[in-house]
JSON list of C-alpha atoms and ligand atoms in Angstrom, two decimals:
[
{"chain": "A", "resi": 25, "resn": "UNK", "atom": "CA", "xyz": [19.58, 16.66, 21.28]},
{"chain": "A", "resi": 26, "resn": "UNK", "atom": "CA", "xyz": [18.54, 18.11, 17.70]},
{"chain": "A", "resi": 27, "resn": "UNK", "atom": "CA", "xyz": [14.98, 17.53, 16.72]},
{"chain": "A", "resi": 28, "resn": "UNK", "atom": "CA", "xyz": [13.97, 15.71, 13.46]},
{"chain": "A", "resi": 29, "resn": "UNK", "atom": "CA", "xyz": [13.70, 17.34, 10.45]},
{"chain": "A", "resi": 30, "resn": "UNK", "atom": "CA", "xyz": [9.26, 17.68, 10.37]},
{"chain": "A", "resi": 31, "resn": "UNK", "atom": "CA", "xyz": [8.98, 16.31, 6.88]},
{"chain": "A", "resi": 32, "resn": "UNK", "atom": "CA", "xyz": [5.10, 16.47, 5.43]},
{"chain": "A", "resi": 33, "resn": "UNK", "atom": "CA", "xyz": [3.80, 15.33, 2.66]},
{"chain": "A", "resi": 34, "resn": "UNK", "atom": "CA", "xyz": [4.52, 17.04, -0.65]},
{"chain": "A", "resi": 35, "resn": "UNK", "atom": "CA", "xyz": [1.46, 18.63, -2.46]},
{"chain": "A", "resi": 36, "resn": "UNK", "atom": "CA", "xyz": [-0.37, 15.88, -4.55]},
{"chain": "A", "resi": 37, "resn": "UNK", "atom": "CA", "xyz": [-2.82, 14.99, -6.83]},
{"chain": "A", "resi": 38, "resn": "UNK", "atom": "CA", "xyz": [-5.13, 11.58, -6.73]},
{"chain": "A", "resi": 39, "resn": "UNK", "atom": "CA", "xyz": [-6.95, 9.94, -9.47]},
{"chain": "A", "resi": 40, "resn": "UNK", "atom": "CA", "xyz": [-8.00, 6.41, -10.53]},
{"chain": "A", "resi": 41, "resn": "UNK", "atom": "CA", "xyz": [-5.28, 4.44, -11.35]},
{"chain": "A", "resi": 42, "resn": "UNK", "atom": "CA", "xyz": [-5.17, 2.97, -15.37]},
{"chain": "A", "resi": 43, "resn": "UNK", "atom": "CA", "xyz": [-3.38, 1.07, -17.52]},
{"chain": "A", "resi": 44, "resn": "UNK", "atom": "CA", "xyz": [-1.27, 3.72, -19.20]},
{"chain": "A", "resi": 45, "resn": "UNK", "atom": "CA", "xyz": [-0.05, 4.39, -15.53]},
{"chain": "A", "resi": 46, "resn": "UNK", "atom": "CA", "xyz": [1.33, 0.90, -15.29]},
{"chain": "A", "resi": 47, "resn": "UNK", "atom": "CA", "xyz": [4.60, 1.44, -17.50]},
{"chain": "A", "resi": 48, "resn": "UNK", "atom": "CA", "xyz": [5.75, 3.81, -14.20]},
{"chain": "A", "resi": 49, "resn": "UNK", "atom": "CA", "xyz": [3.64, 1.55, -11.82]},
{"chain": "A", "resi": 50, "resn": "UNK", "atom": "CA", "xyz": [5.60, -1.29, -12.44]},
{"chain": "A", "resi": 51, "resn": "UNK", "atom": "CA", "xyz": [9.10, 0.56, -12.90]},
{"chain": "A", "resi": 52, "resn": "UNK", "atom": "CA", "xyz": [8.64, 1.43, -8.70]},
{"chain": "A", "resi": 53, "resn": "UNK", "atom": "CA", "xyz": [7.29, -2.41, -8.30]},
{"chain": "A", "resi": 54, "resn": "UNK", "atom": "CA", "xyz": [10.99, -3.11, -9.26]},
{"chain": "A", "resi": 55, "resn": "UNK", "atom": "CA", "xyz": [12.49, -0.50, -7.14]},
{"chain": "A", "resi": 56, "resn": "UNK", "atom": "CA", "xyz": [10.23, -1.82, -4.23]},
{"chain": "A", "resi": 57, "resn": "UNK", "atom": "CA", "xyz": [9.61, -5.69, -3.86]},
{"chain": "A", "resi": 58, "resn": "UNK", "atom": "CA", "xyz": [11.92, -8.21, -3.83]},
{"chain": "A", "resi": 59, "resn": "UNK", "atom": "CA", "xyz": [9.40, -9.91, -5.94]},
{"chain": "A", "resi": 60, "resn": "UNK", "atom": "CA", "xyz": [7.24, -7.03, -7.66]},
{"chain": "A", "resi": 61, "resn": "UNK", "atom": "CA", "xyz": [3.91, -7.21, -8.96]},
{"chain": "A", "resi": 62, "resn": "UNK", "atom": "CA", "xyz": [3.19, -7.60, -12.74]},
{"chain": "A", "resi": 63, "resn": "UNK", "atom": "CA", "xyz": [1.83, -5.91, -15.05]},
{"chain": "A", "resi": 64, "resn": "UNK", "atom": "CA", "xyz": [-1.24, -8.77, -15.66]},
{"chain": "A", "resi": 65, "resn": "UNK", "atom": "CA", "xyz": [-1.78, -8.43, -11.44]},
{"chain": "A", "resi": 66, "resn": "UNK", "atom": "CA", "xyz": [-2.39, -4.57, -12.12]},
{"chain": "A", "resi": 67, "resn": "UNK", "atom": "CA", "xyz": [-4.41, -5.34, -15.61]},
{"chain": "A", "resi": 68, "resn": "UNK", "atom": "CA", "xyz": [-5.98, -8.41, -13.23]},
{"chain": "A", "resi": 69, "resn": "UNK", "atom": "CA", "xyz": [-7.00, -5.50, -10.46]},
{"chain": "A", "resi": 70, "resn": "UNK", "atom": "CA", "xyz": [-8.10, -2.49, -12.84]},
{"chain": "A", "resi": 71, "resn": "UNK", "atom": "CA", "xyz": [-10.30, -5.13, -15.19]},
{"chain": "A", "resi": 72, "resn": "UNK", "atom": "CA", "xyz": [-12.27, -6.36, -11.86]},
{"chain": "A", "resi": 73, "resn": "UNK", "atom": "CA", "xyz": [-12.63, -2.63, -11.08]},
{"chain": "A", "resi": 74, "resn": "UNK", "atom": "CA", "xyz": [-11.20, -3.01, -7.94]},
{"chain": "A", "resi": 75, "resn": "UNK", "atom": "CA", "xyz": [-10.28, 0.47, -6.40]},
{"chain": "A", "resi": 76, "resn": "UNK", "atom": "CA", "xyz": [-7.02, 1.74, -7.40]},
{"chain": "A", "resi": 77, "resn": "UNK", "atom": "CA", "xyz": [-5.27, 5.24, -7.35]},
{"chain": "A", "resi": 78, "resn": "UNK", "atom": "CA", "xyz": [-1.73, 7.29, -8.37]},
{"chain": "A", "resi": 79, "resn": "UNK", "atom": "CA", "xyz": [-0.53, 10.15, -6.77]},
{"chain": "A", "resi": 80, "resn": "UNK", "atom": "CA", "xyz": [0.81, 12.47, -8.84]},
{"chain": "A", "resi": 81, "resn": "UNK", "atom": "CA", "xyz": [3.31, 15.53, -7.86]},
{"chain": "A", "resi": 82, "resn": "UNK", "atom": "CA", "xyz": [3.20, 19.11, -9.20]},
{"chain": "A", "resi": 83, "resn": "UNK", "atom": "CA", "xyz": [4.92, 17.68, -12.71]},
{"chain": "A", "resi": 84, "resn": "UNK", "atom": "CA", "xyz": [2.72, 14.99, -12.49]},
{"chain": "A", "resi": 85, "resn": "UNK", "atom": "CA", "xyz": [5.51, 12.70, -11.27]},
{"chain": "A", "resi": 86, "resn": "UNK", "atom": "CA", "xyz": [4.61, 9.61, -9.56]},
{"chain": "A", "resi": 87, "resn": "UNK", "atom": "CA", "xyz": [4.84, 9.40, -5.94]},
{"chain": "A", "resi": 88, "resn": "UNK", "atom": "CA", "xyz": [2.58, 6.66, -4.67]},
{"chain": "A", "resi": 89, "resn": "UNK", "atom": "CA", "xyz": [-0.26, 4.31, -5.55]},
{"chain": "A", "resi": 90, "resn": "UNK", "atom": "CA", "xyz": [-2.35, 1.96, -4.07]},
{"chain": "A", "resi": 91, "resn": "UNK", "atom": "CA", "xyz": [-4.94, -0.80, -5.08]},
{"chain": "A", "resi": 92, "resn": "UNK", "atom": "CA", "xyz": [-7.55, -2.65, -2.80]},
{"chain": "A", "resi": 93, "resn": "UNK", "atom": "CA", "xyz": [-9.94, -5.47, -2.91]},
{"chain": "A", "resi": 94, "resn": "UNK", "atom": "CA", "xyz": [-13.59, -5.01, -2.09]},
{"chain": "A", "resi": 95, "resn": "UNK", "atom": "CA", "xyz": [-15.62, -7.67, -0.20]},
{"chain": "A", "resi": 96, "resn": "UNK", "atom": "CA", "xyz": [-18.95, -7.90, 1.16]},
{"chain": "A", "resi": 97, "resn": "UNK", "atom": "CA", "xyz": [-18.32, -6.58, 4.65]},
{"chain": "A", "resi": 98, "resn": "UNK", "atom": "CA", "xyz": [-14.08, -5.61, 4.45]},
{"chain": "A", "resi": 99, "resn": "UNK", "atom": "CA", "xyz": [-11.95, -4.24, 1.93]},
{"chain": "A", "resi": 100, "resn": "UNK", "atom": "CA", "xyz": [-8.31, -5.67, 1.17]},
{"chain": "A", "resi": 101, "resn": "UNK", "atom": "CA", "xyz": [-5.47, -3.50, 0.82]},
{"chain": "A", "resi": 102, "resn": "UNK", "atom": "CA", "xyz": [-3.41, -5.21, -1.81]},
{"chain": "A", "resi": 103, "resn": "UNK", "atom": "CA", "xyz": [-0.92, -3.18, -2.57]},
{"chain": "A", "resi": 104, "resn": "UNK", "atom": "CA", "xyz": [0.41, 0.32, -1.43]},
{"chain": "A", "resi": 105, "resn": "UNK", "atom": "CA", "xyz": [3.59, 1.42, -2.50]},
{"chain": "A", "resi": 106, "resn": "UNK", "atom": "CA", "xyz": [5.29, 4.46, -2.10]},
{"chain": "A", "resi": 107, "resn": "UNK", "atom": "CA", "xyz": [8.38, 5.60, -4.71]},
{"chain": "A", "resi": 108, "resn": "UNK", "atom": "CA", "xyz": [11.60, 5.21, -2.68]},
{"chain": "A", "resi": 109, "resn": "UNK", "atom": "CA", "xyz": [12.34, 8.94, -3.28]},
{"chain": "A", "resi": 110, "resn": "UNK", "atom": "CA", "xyz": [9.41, 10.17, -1.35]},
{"chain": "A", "resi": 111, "resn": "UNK", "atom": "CA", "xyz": [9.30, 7.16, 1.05]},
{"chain": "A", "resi": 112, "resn": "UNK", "atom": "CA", "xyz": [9.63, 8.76, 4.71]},
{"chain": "A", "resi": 113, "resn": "UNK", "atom": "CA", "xyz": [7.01, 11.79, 3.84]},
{"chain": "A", "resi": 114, "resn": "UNK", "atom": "CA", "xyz": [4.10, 10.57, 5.21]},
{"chain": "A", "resi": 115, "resn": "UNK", "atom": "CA", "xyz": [2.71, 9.95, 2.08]},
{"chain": "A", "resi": 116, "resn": "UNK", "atom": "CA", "xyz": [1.64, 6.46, 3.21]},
{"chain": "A", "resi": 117, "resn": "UNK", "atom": "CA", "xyz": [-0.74, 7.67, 5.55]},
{"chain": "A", "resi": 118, "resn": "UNK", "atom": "CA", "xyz": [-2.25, 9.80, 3.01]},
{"chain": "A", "resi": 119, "resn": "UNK", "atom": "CA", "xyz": [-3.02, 6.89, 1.05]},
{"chain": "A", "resi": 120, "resn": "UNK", "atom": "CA", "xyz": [-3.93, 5.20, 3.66]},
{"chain": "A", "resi": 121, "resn": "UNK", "atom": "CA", "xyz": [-6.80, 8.03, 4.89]},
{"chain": "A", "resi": 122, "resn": "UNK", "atom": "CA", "xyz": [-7.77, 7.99, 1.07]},
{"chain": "A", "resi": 123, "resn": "UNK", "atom": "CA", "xyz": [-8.26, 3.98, 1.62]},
{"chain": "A", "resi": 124, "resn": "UNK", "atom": "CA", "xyz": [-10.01, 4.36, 4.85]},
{"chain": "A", "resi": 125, "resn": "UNK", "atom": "CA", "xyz": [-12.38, 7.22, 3.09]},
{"chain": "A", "resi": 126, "resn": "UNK", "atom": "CA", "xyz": [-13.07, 4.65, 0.25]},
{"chain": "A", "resi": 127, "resn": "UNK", "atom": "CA", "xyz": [-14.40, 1.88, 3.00]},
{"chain": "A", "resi": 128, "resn": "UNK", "atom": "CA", "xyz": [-16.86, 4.58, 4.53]},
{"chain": "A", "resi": 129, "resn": "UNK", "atom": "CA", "xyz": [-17.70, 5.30, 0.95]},
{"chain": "A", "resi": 130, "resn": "UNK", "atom": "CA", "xyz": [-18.97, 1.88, 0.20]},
{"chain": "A", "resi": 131, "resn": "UNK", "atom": "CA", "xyz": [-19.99, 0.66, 4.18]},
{"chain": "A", "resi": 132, "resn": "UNK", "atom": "CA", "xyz": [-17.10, -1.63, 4.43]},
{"chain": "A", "resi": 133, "resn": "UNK", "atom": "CA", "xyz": [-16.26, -1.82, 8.25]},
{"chain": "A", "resi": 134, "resn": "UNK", "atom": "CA", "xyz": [-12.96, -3.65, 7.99]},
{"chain": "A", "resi": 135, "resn": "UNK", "atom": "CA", "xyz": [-10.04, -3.01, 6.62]},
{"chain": "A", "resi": 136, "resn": "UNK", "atom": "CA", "xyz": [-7.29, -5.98, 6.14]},
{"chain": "A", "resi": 137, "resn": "UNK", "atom": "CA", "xyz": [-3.60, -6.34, 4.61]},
{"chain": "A", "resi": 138, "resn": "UNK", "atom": "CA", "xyz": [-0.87, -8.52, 5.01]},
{"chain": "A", "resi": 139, "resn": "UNK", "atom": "CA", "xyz": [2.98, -7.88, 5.69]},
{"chain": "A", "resi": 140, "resn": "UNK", "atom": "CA", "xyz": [6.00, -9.41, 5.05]},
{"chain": "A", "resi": 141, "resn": "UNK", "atom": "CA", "xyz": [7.24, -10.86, 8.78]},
{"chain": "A", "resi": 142, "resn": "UNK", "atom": "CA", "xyz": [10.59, -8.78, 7.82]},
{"chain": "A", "resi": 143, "resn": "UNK", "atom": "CA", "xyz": [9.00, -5.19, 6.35]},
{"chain": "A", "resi": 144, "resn": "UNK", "atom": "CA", "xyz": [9.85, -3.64, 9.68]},
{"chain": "A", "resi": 145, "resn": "UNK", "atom": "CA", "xyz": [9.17, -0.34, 8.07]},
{"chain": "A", "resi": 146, "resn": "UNK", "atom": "CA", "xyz": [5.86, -0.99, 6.67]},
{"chain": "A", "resi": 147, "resn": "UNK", "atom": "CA", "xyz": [4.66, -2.65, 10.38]},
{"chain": "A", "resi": 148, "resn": "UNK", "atom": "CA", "xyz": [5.77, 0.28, 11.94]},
{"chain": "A", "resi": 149, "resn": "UNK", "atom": "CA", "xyz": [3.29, 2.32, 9.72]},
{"chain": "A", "resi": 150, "resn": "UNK", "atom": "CA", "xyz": [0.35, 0.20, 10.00]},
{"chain": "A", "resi": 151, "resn": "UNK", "atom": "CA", "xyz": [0.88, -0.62, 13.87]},
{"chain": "A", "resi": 152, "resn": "UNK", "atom": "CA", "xyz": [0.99, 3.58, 14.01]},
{"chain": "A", "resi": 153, "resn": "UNK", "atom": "CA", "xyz": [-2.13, 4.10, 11.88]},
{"chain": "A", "resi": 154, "resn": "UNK", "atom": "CA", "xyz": [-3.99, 2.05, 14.38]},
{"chain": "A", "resi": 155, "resn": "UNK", "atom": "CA", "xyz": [-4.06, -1.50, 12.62]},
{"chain": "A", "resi": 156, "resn": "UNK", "atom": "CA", "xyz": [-3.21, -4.80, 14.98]},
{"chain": "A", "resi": 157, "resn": "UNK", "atom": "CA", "xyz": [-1.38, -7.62, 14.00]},
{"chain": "A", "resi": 158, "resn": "UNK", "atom": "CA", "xyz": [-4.46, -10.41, 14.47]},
{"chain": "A", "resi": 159, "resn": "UNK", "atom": "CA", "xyz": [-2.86, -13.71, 12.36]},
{"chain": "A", "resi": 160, "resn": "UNK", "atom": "CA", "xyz": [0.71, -14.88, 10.83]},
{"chain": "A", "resi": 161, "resn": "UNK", "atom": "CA", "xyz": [0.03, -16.68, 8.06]},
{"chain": "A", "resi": 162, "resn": "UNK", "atom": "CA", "xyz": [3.41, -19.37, 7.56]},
{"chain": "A", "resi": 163, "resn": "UNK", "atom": "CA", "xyz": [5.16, -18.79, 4.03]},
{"chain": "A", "resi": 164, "resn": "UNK", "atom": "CA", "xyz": [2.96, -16.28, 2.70]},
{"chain": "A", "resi": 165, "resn": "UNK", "atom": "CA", "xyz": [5.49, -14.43, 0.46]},
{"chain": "A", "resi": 166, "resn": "UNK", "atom": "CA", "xyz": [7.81, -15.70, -2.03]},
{"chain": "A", "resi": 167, "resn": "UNK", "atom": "CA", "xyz": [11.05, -14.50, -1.79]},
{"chain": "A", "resi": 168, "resn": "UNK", "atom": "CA", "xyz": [14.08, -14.37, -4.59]},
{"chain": "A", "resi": 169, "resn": "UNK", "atom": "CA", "xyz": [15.82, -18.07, -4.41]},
{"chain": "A", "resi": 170, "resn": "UNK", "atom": "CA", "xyz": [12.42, -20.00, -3.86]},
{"chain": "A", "resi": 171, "resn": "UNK", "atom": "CA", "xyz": [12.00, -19.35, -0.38]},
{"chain": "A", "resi": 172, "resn": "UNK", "atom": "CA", "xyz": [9.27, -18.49, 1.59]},
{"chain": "A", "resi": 173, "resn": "UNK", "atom": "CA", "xyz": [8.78, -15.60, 4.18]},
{"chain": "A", "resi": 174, "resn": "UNK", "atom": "CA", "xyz": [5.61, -15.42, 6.77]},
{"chain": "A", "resi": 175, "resn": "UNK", "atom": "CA", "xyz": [3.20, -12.58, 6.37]},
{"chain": "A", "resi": 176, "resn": "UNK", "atom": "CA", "xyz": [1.57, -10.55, 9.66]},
{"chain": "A", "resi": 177, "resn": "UNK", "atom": "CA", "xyz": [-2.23, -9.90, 8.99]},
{"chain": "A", "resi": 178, "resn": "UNK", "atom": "CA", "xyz": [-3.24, -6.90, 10.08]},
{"chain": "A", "resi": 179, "resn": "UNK", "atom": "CA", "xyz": [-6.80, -5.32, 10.67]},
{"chain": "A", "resi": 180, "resn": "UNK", "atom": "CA", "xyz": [-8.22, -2.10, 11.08]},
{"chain": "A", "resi": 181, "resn": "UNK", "atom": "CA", "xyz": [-11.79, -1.27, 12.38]},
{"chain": "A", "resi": 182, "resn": "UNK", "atom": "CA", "xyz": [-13.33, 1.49, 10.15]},
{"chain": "A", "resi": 183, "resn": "UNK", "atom": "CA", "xyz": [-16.27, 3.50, 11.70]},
{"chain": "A", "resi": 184, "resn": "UNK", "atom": "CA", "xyz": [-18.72, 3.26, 8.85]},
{"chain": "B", "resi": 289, "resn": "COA", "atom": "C1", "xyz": [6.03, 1.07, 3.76]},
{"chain": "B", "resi": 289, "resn": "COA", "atom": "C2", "xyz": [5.80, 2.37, 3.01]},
{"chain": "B", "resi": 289, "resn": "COA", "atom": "C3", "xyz": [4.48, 2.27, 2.25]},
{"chain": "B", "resi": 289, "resn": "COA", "atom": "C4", "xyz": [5.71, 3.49, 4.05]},
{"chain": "B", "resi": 289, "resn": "COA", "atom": "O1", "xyz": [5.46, 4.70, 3.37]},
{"chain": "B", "resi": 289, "resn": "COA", "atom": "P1", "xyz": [6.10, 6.08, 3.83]},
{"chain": "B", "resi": 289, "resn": "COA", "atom": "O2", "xyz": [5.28, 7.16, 3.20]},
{"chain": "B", "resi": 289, "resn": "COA", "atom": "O3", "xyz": [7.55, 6.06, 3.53]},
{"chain": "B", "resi": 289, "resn": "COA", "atom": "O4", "xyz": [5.85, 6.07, 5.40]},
{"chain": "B", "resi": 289, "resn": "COA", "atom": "P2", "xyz": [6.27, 7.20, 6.44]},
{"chain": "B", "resi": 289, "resn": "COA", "atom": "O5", "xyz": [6.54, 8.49, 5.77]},
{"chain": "B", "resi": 289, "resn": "COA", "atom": "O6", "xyz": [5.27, 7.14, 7.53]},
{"chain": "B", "resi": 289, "resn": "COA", "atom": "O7", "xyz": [7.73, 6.76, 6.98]},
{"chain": "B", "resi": 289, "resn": "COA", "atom": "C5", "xyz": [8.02, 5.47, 7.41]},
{"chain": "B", "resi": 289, "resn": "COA", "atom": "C6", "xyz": [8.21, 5.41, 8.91]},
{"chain": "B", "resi": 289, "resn": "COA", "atom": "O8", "xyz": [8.66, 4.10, 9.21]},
{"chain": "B", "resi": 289, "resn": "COA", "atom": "C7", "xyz": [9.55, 4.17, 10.29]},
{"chain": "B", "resi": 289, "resn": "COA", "atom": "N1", "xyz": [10.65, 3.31, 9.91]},
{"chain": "B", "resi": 289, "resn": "COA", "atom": "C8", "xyz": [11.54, 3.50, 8.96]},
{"chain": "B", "resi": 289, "resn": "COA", "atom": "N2", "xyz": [12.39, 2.48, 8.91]},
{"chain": "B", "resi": 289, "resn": "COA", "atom": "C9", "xyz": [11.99, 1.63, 9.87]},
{"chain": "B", "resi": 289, "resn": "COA", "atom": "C10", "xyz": [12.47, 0.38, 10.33]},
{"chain": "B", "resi": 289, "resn": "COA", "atom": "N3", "xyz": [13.52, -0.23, 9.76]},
{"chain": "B", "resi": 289, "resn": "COA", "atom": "N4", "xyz": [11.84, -0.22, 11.36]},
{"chain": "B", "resi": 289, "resn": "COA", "atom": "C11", "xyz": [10.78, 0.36, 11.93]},
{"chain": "B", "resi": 289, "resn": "COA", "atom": "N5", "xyz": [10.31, 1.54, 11.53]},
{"chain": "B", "resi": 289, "resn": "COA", "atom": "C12", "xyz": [10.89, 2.16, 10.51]},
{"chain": "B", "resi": 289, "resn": "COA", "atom": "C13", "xyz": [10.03, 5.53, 10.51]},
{"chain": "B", "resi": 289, "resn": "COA", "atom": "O9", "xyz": [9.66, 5.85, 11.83]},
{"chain": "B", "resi": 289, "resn": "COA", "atom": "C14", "xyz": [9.25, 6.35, 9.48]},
{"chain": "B", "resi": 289, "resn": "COA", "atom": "O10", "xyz": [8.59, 7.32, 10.19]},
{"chain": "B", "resi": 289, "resn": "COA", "atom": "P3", "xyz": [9.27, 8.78, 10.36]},
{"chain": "B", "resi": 289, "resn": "COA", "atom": "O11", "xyz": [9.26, 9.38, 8.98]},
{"chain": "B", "resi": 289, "resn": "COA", "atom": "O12", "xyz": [8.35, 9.43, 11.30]},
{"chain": "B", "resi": 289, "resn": "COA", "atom": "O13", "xyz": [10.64, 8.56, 10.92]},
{"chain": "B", "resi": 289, "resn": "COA", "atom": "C15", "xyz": [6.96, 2.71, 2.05]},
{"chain": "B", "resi": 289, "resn": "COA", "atom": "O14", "xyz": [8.15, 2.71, 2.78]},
{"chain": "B", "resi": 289, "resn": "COA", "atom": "C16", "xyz": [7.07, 1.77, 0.87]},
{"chain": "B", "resi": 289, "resn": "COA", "atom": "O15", "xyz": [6.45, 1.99, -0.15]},
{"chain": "B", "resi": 289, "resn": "COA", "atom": "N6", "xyz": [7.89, 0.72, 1.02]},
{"chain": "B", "resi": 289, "resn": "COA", "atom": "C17", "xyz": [8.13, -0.25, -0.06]},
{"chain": "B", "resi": 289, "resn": "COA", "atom": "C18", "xyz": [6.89, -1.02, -0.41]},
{"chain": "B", "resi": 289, "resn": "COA", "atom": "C19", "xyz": [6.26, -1.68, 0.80]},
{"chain": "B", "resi": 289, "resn": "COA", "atom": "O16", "xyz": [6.93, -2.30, 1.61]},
{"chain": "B", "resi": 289, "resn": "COA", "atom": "N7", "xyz": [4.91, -1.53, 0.90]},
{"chain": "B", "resi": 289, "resn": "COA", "atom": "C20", "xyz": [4.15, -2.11, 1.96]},
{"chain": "B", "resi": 289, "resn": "COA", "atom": "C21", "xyz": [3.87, -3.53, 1.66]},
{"chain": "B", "resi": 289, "resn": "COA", "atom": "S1", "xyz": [2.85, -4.29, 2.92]}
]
């Protein structure tokens, strides 16, 4: 039986995502989502300051971003995206340490997301990093055609 290929994460840099980032943001939201974010949820998300970063590659070529929303005792990851070229990488984990990192930062104990029912990939992930699936919420997501899917809440305790 042949081993997997071991494939790590390529090198990176991480800043605070902006607006001029959203013309490439939004090109992977299309690539991504059956229903993508837009460009006013990003403007929404950077104007309330919420925390938001872009990985960058050597060439400064986007491979990732994520954005989260702060509460009083939890943060809530909104959106984390990887771009479908470096999807498999482990780059989601990264993101999600730097996440994790930015709950200690402020004293935010619990971390929260929600997951399309049918993202079997992105479960996987978060079941991996640790989170459990607490809640379904019925007909969360939209979906193309004007259906509805269900979304899996999620929750990970962070040691503050
Ligand atoms: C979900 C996502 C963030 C994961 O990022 P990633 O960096 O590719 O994650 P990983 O490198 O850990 O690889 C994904 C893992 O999922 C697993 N996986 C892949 N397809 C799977 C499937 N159909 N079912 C279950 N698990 C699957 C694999 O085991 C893979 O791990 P491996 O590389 O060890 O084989 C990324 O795929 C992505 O951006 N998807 C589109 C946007 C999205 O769905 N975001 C999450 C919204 S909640």
């Amino acid at each position: 039986m042949s081993a997997l290929p071991l494939r790590s994460p390529p090198p990176f840099e991480a800043a605070a995502m902006r607006v001029p980032d959203l013309t490439e943001v939004i090109a992977v939201e299309y690539q991504a989502y059956p229903v993508p974010w837009t460009h006013g949820n990003f403007v929404d998300s950077l104007v309330a300051d919420y925390p938001a970063e872009v990985l960058r590659g050597p060439r400064a070529e986007l491979l990732g971003y994520w954005v989260a929303m702060p509460g009083v005792d939890e943060m809530h990851l909104l959106n984390i995206t990887v771009v479908p070229a470096w999807q498999g990488h482990g780059l989601a984990v990264v993101m999600l340490d730097r996440l994790v990192a930015e709950c200690r930062h402020r004293g935010l104990p619990q971390l929260w997301l929600e997951v399309r029912v049918g993202n079997a990939r992105a479960r996987e992930v978060y079941l991996r990093y640790g989170f459990a699936e607490v809640g379904r919420r019925r007909a969360y997501y939209p979906v193309p055609q004007g259906a509805r899917e269900d979304a899996i809440l999620m929750s990970l305790a962070v040691a503050v």
